[in-house]
mmCIF file of C-alpha atoms in Angstrom:
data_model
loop_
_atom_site.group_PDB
_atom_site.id
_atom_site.type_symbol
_atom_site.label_atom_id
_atom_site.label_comp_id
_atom_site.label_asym_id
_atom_site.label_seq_id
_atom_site.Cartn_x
_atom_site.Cartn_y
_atom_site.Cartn_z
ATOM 1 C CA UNK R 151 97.454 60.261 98.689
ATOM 2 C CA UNK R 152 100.716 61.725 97.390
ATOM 3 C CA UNK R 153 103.770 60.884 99.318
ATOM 4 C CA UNK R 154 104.081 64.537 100.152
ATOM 5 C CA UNK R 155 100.617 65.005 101.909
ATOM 6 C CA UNK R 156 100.864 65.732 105.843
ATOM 7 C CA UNK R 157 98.076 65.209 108.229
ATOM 8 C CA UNK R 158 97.600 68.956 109.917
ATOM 9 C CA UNK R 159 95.905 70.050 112.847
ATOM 10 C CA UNK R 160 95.299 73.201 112.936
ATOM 11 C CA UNK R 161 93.420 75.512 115.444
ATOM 12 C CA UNK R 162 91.379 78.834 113.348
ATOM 13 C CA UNK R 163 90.002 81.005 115.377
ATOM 14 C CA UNK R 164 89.335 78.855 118.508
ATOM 15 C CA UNK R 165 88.522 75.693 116.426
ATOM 16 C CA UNK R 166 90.194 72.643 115.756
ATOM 17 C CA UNK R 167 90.372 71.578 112.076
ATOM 18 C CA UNK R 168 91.816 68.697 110.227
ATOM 19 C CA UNK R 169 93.315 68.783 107.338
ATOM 20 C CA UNK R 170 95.581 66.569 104.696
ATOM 21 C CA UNK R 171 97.921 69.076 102.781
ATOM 22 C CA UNK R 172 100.834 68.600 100.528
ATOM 23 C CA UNK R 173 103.435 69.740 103.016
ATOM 24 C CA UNK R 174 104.152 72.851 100.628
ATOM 25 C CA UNK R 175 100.677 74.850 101.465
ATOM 26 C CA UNK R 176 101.319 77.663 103.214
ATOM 27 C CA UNK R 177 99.271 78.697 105.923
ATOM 28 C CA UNK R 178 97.482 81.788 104.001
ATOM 29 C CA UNK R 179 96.315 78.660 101.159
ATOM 30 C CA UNK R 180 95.400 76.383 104.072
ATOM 31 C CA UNK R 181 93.204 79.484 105.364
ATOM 32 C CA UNK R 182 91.578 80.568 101.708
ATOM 33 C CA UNK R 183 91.229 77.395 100.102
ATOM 34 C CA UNK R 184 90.963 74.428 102.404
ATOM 35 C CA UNK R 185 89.109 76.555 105.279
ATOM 36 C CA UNK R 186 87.307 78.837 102.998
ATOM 37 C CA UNK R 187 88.361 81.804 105.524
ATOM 38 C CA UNK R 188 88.686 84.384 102.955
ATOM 39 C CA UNK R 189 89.287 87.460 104.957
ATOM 40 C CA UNK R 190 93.074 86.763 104.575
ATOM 41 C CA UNK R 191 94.015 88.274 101.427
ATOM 42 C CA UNK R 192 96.168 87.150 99.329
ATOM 43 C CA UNK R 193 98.360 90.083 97.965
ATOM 44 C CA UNK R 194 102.221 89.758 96.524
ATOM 45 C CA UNK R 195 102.716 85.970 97.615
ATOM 46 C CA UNK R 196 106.376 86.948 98.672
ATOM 47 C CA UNK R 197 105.723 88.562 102.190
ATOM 48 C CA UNK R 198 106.528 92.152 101.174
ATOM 49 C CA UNK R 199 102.942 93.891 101.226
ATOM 50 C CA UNK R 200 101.333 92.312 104.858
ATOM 51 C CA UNK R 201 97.823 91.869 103.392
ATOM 52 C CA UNK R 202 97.994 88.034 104.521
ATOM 53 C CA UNK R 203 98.782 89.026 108.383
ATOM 54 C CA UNK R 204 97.301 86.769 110.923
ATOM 55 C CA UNK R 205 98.396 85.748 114.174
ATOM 56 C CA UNK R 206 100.450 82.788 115.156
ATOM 57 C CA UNK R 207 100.365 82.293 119.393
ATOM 58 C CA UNK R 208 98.917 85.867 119.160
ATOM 59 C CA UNK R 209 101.974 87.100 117.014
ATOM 60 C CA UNK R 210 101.578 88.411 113.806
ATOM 61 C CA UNK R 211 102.958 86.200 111.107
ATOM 62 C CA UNK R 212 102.662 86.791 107.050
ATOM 63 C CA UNK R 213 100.885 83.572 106.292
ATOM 64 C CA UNK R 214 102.240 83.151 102.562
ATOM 65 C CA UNK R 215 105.613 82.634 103.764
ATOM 66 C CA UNK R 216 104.640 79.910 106.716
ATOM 67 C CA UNK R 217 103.876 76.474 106.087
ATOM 68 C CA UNK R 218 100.550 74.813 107.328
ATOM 69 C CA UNK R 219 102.583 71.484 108.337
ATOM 70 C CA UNK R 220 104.171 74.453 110.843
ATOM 71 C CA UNK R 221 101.558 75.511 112.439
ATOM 72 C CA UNK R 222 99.957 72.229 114.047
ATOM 73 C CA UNK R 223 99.786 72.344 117.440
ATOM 74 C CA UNK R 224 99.806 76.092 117.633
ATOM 75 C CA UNK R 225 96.554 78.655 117.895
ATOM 76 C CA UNK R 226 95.918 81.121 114.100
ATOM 77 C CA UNK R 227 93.786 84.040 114.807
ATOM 78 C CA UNK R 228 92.429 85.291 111.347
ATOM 79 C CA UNK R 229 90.316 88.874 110.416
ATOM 80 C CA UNK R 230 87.234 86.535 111.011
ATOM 81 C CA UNK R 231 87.973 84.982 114.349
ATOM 82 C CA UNK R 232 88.691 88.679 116.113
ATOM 83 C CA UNK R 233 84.984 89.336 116.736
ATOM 84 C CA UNK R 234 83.528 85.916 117.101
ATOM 85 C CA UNK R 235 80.355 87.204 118.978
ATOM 86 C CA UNK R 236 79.481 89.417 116.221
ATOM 87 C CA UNK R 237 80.428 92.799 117.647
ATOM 88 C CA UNK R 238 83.167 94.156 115.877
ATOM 89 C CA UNK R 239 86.588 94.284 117.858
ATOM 90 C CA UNK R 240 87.829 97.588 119.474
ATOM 91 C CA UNK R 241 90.580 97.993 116.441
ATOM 92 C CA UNK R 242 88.121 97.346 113.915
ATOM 93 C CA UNK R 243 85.474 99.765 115.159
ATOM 94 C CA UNK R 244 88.179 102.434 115.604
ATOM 95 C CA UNK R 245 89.596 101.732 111.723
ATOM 96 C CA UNK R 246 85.417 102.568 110.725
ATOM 97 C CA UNK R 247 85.174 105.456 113.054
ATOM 98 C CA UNK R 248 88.382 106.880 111.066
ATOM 99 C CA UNK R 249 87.650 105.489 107.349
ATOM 100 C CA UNK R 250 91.262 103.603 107.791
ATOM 101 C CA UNK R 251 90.337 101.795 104.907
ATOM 102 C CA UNK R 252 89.602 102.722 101.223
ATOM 103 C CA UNK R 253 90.110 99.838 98.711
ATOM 104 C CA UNK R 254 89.532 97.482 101.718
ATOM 105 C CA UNK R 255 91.907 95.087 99.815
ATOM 106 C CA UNK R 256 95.095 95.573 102.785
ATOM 107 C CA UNK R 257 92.809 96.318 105.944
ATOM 108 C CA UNK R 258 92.625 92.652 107.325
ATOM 109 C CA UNK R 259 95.937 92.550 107.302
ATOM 110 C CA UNK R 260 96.173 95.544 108.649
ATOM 111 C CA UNK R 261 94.086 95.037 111.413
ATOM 112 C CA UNK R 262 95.481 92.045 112.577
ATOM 113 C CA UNK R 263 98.882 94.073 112.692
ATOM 114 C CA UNK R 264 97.400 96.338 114.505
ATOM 115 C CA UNK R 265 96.248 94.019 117.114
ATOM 116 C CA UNK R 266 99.403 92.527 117.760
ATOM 117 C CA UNK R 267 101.099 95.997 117.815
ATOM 118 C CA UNK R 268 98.909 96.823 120.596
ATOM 119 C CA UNK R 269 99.316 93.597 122.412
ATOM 120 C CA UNK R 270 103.312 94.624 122.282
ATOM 121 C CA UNK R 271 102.736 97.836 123.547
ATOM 122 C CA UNK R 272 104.409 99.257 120.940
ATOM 123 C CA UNK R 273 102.400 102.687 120.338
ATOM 124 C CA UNK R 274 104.677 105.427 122.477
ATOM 125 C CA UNK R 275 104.329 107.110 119.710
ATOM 126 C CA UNK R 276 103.420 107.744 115.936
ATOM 127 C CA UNK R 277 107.122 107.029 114.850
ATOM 128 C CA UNK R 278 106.891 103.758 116.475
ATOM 129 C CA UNK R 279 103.481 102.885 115.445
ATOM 130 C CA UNK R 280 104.450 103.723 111.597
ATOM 131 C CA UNK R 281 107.765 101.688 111.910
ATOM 132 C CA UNK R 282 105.878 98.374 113.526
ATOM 133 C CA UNK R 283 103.237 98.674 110.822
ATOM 134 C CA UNK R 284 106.081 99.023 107.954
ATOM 135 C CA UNK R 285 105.094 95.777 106.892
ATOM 136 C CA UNK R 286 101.800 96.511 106.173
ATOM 137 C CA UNK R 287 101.110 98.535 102.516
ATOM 138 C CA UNK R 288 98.716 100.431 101.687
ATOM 139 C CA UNK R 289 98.211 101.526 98.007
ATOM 140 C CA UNK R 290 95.238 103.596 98.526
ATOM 141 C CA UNK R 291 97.744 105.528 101.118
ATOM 142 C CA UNK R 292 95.161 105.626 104.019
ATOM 143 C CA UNK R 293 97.867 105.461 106.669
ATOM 144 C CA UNK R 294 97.027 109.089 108.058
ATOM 145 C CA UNK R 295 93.579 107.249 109.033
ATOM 146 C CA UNK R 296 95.295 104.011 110.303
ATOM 147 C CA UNK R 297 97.780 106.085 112.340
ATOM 148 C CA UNK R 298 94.833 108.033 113.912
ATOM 149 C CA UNK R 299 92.591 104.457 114.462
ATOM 150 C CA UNK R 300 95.737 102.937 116.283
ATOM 151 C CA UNK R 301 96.234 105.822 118.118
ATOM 152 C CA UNK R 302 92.653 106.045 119.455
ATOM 153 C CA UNK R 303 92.515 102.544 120.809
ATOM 154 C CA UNK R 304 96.048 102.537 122.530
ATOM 155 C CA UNK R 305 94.741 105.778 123.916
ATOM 156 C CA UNK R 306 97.211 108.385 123.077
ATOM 157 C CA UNK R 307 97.276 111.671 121.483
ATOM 158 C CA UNK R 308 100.047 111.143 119.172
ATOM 159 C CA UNK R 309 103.187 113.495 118.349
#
């Protein structure tokens, strides 16, 4: 045991999990590599791309840039935990019905920031949508698709 190793308890998805970290892991490393939840991706590592988006108390956090040691005590919602009966989540059916995804590498991320942008209510319109999902790059450019997939589940036409 190093000197710098935390006990963490962490709830994933519903379930509790206990873990002993070096109090530098972030939350996306806690995820991948002590939780083997890979549906987080791990893109730039400096919170600029949004492809490690989960949800922290149902907001959407980039996990690379919070600490596991932070998040004890509090509930993470990953990619995997969104359809935990198997049937694919409203969001995520809509981003298949619209091919909102190419590479696939950003679209958990994506999705998850979708989610929460729907949760805040923010989709009055396709200005607002793109500027809440800012965060979230795309380099296959596939936000036409992820505009229209947002749009559908919040239920409005767009502008």
């Amino acid at each position: 045991m190093r000197s710098s190793d935390v006990d963490v308890e962490l709830t994933v998805n519903g379930h509790k999990r206990e873990l002993r970290l070096d109090s530098s892991v972030t939350l996306l490393d806690a995820l991948r590599e002590h939780l083997d939840m890979t549906g987080t991706k791990k893109g730039c590592d400096q919170g600029a791309c949004g492809a490690c988006t989960v949800l922290l108390d149902g907001r959407r956090v980039v996990s690379c840039l919070v600490l596991a040691a932070q998040c004890g005590g509090r509930e993470v919602t990953t990619i995997e935990g969104l359809a935990p009966d198997g049937a694919l989540h409203p969001v995520q059916q809509a981003f298949v019905r619209h091919d909102g995804l190419q590479c696939g590498f950003c679209t958990a991320g994506q999705i998850m920031s979708a989610v929460a942008l729907l949760d805040e209510g923010r989709t009055g319109s396709d200005e607002e949508i793109r500027e809440f999902m800012s965060g979230n790059l795309c380099r296959c450019g596939a936000y036409p698709n992820i505009l229209a997939a947002i749009r559908e589940v919040a239920g409005t036409g767009g502008e």
